[in-house]
């Protein structure tokens, strides 16, 4: 019985030692291997640290990307602040002269020495386009109607210099009456104001009425004779221009 008990106790002790690593030498390499494995695992930890470094590099790249984004924003701001011809917006310092695409064509300027087709004519700006060709007038100067061509008659040229509308819009009553002061020609009077002759009727023309007004003029001109003094008075009172 004692020998059997001792055998069982020895077997139990051997099992305990095996469990706690105190067995034969074959178990030691296993423990060493585990430790070695742990060491390699530690090295693996260094590897993770290396990945972390790489991650930092990636983060740096992100920061660089942010810088590029900021740079792009700055470039966009710079582009928006400068006027660009052709963007359909007339912005300073653009003008019709420097960028007609955005600001439109500059209006014609009479007197700049350039006759712009379809925008300036000999009627509207003889200074740039020259005098209109001499030809027959469209109707009698004493008749109201369509505008007459400056140059068709010296009296028309003189009147349209004073009143361009007569050669551009219509030949109205003001144009007919204006002939008297522009060139001395009258409509309905016995003779032109620039000619001496019989007395004139005050009702035939406004200038004649002014000249013969007793309070300011000389009634003699409409009662007895239209002489040089009457013509001189018409120049003073009405601005009469004689050829």
Tab-separated table of C-alpha atoms in Angstrom:
chain	number	residue	atom	x	y	z
A	1	UNK	CA	0.000	0.000	0.000
A	2	UNK	CA	2.750	2.423	0.822
A	3	UNK	CA	4.527	1.729	-2.417
A	4	UNK	CA	1.344	2.326	-4.405
A	5	UNK	CA	0.667	5.581	-2.596
A	6	UNK	CA	4.163	6.813	-3.262
A	7	UNK	CA	3.793	5.931	-6.924
A	8	UNK	CA	0.576	7.913	-7.216
A	9	UNK	CA	2.086	10.887	-5.419
A	10	UNK	CA	5.061	10.903	-7.778
A	11	UNK	CA	2.782	10.771	-10.791
A	12	UNK	CA	0.722	13.717	-9.478
A	13	UNK	CA	3.874	15.765	-8.814
A	14	UNK	CA	5.128	15.102	-12.309
A	15	UNK	CA	1.833	16.349	-13.763
A	16	UNK	CA	2.015	19.554	-11.713
A	17	UNK	CA	5.581	20.244	-12.791
A	18	UNK	CA	4.606	19.692	-16.390
A	19	UNK	CA	1.768	22.187	-16.091
A	20	UNK	CA	4.059	24.893	-14.610
A	21	UNK	CA	6.845	24.368	-17.129
A	22	UNK	CA	9.110	22.392	-14.934
A	23	UNK	CA	9.014	19.293	-17.034
A	24	UNK	CA	11.737	17.775	-19.161
A	25	UNK	CA	14.134	19.673	-21.404
A	26	UNK	CA	11.799	19.323	-24.386
A	27	UNK	CA	9.468	21.861	-22.845
A	28	UNK	CA	12.168	24.513	-22.566
A	29	UNK	CA	12.607	25.016	-26.277
A	30	UNK	CA	8.865	25.467	-26.492
A	31	UNK	CA	9.019	28.222	-23.884
A	32	UNK	CA	12.038	29.718	-25.569
A	33	UNK	CA	10.214	29.547	-28.831
A	34	UNK	CA	7.308	31.380	-27.266
A	35	UNK	CA	9.645	33.996	-25.888
A	36	UNK	CA	11.345	34.252	-29.247
A	37	UNK	CA	7.989	34.575	-30.856
A	38	UNK	CA	7.200	37.330	-28.434
A	39	UNK	CA	10.420	39.044	-29.393
A	40	UNK	CA	9.526	38.878	-33.010
A	41	UNK	CA	6.163	40.220	-32.071
A	42	UNK	CA	7.970	43.109	-30.446
A	43	UNK	CA	9.804	43.708	-33.643
A	44	UNK	CA	6.451	43.617	-35.284
A	45	UNK	CA	5.536	46.433	-32.956
A	46	UNK	CA	8.417	48.440	-34.336
A	47	UNK	CA	7.028	47.712	-37.722
A	48	UNK	CA	3.746	49.282	-36.641
A	49	UNK	CA	5.674	52.292	-35.498
A	50	UNK	CA	7.132	52.425	-38.978
A	51	UNK	CA	3.625	52.403	-40.404
A	52	UNK	CA	2.797	55.234	-38.084
A	53	UNK	CA	5.681	57.205	-39.533
A	54	UNK	CA	4.392	56.513	-42.989
A	55	UNK	CA	0.988	57.677	-41.808
A	56	UNK	CA	2.579	60.879	-40.638
A	57	UNK	CA	4.013	61.296	-44.112
A	58	UNK	CA	0.549	60.855	-45.553
A	59	UNK	CA	-0.771	63.439	-43.151
A	60	UNK	CA	1.984	65.751	-44.336
A	61	UNK	CA	0.854	65.138	-47.875
A	62	UNK	CA	-2.632	66.153	-46.824
A	63	UNK	CA	-1.289	69.375	-45.393
A	64	UNK	CA	0.541	69.991	-48.636
A	65	UNK	CA	-2.692	69.379	-50.508
A	66	UNK	CA	-4.369	71.921	-48.276
A	67	UNK	CA	-1.686	74.412	-49.169
A	68	UNK	CA	-2.281	73.765	-52.845
A	69	UNK	CA	-5.996	74.287	-52.311
A	70	UNK	CA	-5.295	77.579	-50.619
A	71	UNK	CA	-3.029	78.580	-53.469
A	72	UNK	CA	-5.773	77.717	-55.941
A	73	UNK	CA	-8.184	79.920	-54.017
A	74	UNK	CA	-5.738	82.794	-54.146
A	75	UNK	CA	-5.331	82.370	-57.894
A	76	UNK	CA	-9.089	82.422	-58.351
A	77	UNK	CA	-9.369	85.653	-56.390
A	78	UNK	CA	-6.667	87.252	-58.496
A	79	UNK	CA	-8.445	86.259	-61.717
A	80	UNK	CA	-11.784	87.663	-60.537
A	81	UNK	CA	-10.276	91.049	-59.691
A	82	UNK	CA	-8.972	91.836	-63.198
A	83	UNK	CA	-11.120	93.125	-66.082
A	84	UNK	CA	-11.112	90.712	-69.024
A	85	UNK	CA	-12.180	91.910	-72.475
A	86	UNK	CA	-14.777	89.556	-73.884
A	87	UNK	CA	-16.472	88.468	-70.641
A	88	UNK	CA	-19.634	90.481	-71.478
A	89	UNK	CA	-19.033	92.881	-68.567
A	90	UNK	CA	-17.811	96.434	-69.106
A	91	UNK	CA	-15.580	97.024	-66.089
A	92	UNK	CA	-12.982	99.690	-65.391
A	93	UNK	CA	-10.581	100.352	-66.942
A	94	UNK	CA	-12.393	98.988	-70.044
A	95	UNK	CA	-13.944	101.546	-72.408
A	96	UNK	CA	-15.699	101.461	-75.761
A	97	UNK	CA	-12.317	102.331	-77.263
A	98	UNK	CA	-10.343	99.523	-75.594
A	99	UNK	CA	-13.024	96.789	-75.565
A	100	UNK	CA	-16.012	97.285	-77.852
A	101	UNK	CA	-17.072	93.650	-77.237
A	102	UNK	CA	-17.959	94.449	-73.615
A	103	UNK	CA	-18.678	98.194	-73.686
A	104	UNK	CA	-20.212	98.610	-77.146
A	105	UNK	CA	-19.134	100.744	-80.076
A	106	UNK	CA	-18.214	104.330	-79.272
A	107	UNK	CA	-20.738	106.902	-80.563
A	108	UNK	CA	-19.601	108.953	-83.544
A	109	UNK	CA	-17.949	112.273	-82.813
A	110	UNK	CA	-18.591	115.000	-85.368
A	111	UNK	CA	-15.390	116.890	-85.983
A	112	UNK	CA	-12.916	114.053	-85.387
A	113	UNK	CA	-12.040	113.927	-89.084
A	114	UNK	CA	-13.584	110.485	-89.666
A	115	UNK	CA	-16.857	109.983	-91.501
A	116	UNK	CA	-18.343	106.799	-90.052
A	117	UNK	CA	-20.599	105.049	-92.612
A	118	UNK	CA	-24.228	104.552	-91.598
A	119	UNK	CA	-23.643	106.698	-88.516
A	120	UNK	CA	-22.582	110.059	-89.928
A	121	UNK	CA	-23.751	111.677	-93.145
A	122	UNK	CA	-23.059	114.816	-95.094
A	123	UNK	CA	-26.343	116.136	-93.675
A	124	UNK	CA	-25.543	115.490	-90.035
A	125	UNK	CA	-21.803	116.172	-90.092
A	126	UNK	CA	-20.443	117.940	-93.146
A	127	UNK	CA	-17.233	118.604	-91.187
A	128	UNK	CA	-16.307	114.909	-91.348
A	129	UNK	CA	-18.243	113.745	-94.405
A	130	UNK	CA	-18.014	116.831	-96.591
A	131	UNK	CA	-20.746	118.794	-98.281
A	132	UNK	CA	-23.539	116.806	-99.888
A	133	UNK	CA	-23.512	116.724	-103.694
A	134	UNK	CA	-25.319	119.624	-105.290
A	135	UNK	CA	-28.558	118.560	-106.912
A	136	UNK	CA	-32.141	119.537	-107.328
A	137	UNK	CA	-34.094	120.156	-104.140
A	138	UNK	CA	-36.947	117.766	-103.475
A	139	UNK	CA	-39.518	120.558	-103.351
A	140	UNK	CA	-39.776	124.328	-103.357
A	141	UNK	CA	-38.100	125.989	-100.407
A	142	UNK	CA	-41.318	127.812	-99.562
A	143	UNK	CA	-43.241	124.541	-99.291
A	144	UNK	CA	-43.342	122.367	-96.216
A	145	UNK	CA	-42.441	118.720	-96.720
A	146	UNK	CA	-39.621	116.204	-96.526
A	147	UNK	CA	-36.206	117.362	-95.344
A	148	UNK	CA	-34.132	118.914	-98.092
A	149	UNK	CA	-30.589	117.958	-98.963
A	150	UNK	CA	-28.014	120.475	-97.820
A	151	UNK	CA	-26.229	121.576	-100.955
A	152	UNK	CA	-29.223	121.460	-103.269
A	153	UNK	CA	-29.456	125.223	-102.794
A	154	UNK	CA	-27.100	127.677	-101.058
A	155	UNK	CA	-30.001	128.921	-98.958
A	156	UNK	CA	-30.782	125.381	-97.779
A	157	UNK	CA	-27.135	124.879	-96.854
A	158	UNK	CA	-27.137	128.108	-94.852
A	159	UNK	CA	-30.380	127.239	-93.053
A	160	UNK	CA	-29.375	123.654	-92.215
A	161	UNK	CA	-26.142	124.923	-90.723
A	162	UNK	CA	-28.274	126.816	-88.224
A	163	UNK	CA	-31.057	124.249	-87.940
A	164	UNK	CA	-29.906	120.714	-88.937
A	165	UNK	CA	-33.412	119.307	-88.361
A	166	UNK	CA	-34.567	120.941	-91.593
A	167	UNK	CA	-32.236	118.619	-93.505
A	168	UNK	CA	-32.646	115.574	-91.267
A	169	UNK	CA	-36.218	115.404	-89.952
A	170	UNK	CA	-38.651	117.579	-91.899
A	171	UNK	CA	-38.873	120.861	-93.731
A	172	UNK	CA	-41.519	122.463	-91.524
A	173	UNK	CA	-42.883	125.976	-91.025
A	174	UNK	CA	-39.868	126.984	-88.936
A	175	UNK	CA	-37.636	126.077	-91.860
A	176	UNK	CA	-39.715	128.086	-94.294
A	177	UNK	CA	-39.685	131.118	-91.996
A	178	UNK	CA	-36.009	130.606	-91.224
A	179	UNK	CA	-35.037	131.151	-94.840
A	180	UNK	CA	-35.452	134.879	-94.346
A	181	UNK	CA	-32.737	135.160	-91.708
A	182	UNK	CA	-30.544	132.374	-93.125
A	183	UNK	CA	-30.241	133.797	-96.618
A	184	UNK	CA	-32.761	136.627	-97.058
A	185	UNK	CA	-35.221	134.522	-99.033
A	186	UNK	CA	-38.851	134.999	-98.100
A	187	UNK	CA	-41.997	133.152	-99.032
A	188	UNK	CA	-45.073	135.268	-99.759
A	189	UNK	CA	-43.198	138.578	-99.733
A	190	UNK	CA	-42.889	140.751	-102.830
A	191	UNK	CA	-39.117	140.214	-102.888
A	192	UNK	CA	-36.295	138.802	-100.766
A	193	UNK	CA	-35.219	140.661	-97.669
A	194	UNK	CA	-31.698	141.085	-99.029
A	195	UNK	CA	-33.032	142.937	-102.079
A	196	UNK	CA	-34.058	146.587	-102.170
A	197	UNK	CA	-37.451	147.337	-103.655
A	198	UNK	CA	-41.025	148.096	-102.867
A	199	UNK	CA	-42.199	148.109	-99.251
A	200	UNK	CA	-42.921	144.683	-97.806
A	201	UNK	CA	-46.044	143.471	-96.057
A	202	UNK	CA	-45.380	142.838	-92.321
A	203	UNK	CA	-47.572	139.723	-92.543
A	204	UNK	CA	-45.411	138.073	-95.201
A	205	UNK	CA	-42.593	137.206	-92.807
A	206	UNK	CA	-41.774	137.414	-89.112
A	207	UNK	CA	-38.560	139.336	-89.703
A	208	UNK	CA	-40.365	141.904	-91.848
A	209	UNK	CA	-42.889	142.323	-89.051
A	210	UNK	CA	-40.056	142.915	-86.573
A	211	UNK	CA	-38.338	145.445	-88.827
A	212	UNK	CA	-41.561	147.365	-89.414
A	213	UNK	CA	-42.724	147.317	-85.788
A	214	UNK	CA	-43.224	151.030	-84.933
A	215	UNK	CA	-42.125	150.533	-81.329
A	216	UNK	CA	-38.796	148.925	-82.177
A	217	UNK	CA	-38.255	149.198	-85.908
A	218	UNK	CA	-38.914	151.457	-88.848
A	219	UNK	CA	-42.436	151.590	-90.284
A	220	UNK	CA	-41.011	153.312	-93.346
A	221	UNK	CA	-39.782	149.949	-94.688
A	222	UNK	CA	-43.342	148.616	-94.919
A	223	UNK	CA	-44.962	151.852	-96.038
A	224	UNK	CA	-42.687	153.490	-98.565
A	225	UNK	CA	-39.602	151.584	-99.517
A	226	UNK	CA	-37.454	148.610	-98.528
A	227	UNK	CA	-34.034	150.165	-98.857
A	228	UNK	CA	-30.510	149.508	-97.574
A	229	UNK	CA	-31.388	150.833	-94.117
A	230	UNK	CA	-34.197	148.251	-93.883
A	231	UNK	CA	-31.802	145.463	-94.873
A	232	UNK	CA	-29.291	146.677	-92.273
A	233	UNK	CA	-32.034	146.764	-89.628
A	234	UNK	CA	-33.042	143.199	-90.565
A	235	UNK	CA	-29.446	142.100	-89.993
A	236	UNK	CA	-29.481	143.673	-86.544
A	237	UNK	CA	-32.992	142.722	-85.470
A	238	UNK	CA	-33.304	139.260	-87.041
A	239	UNK	CA	-29.764	138.112	-87.698
A	240	UNK	CA	-30.359	138.307	-91.450
A	241	UNK	CA	-27.532	136.848	-93.528
A	242	UNK	CA	-27.256	137.977	-97.106
A	243	UNK	CA	-25.112	136.242	-99.742
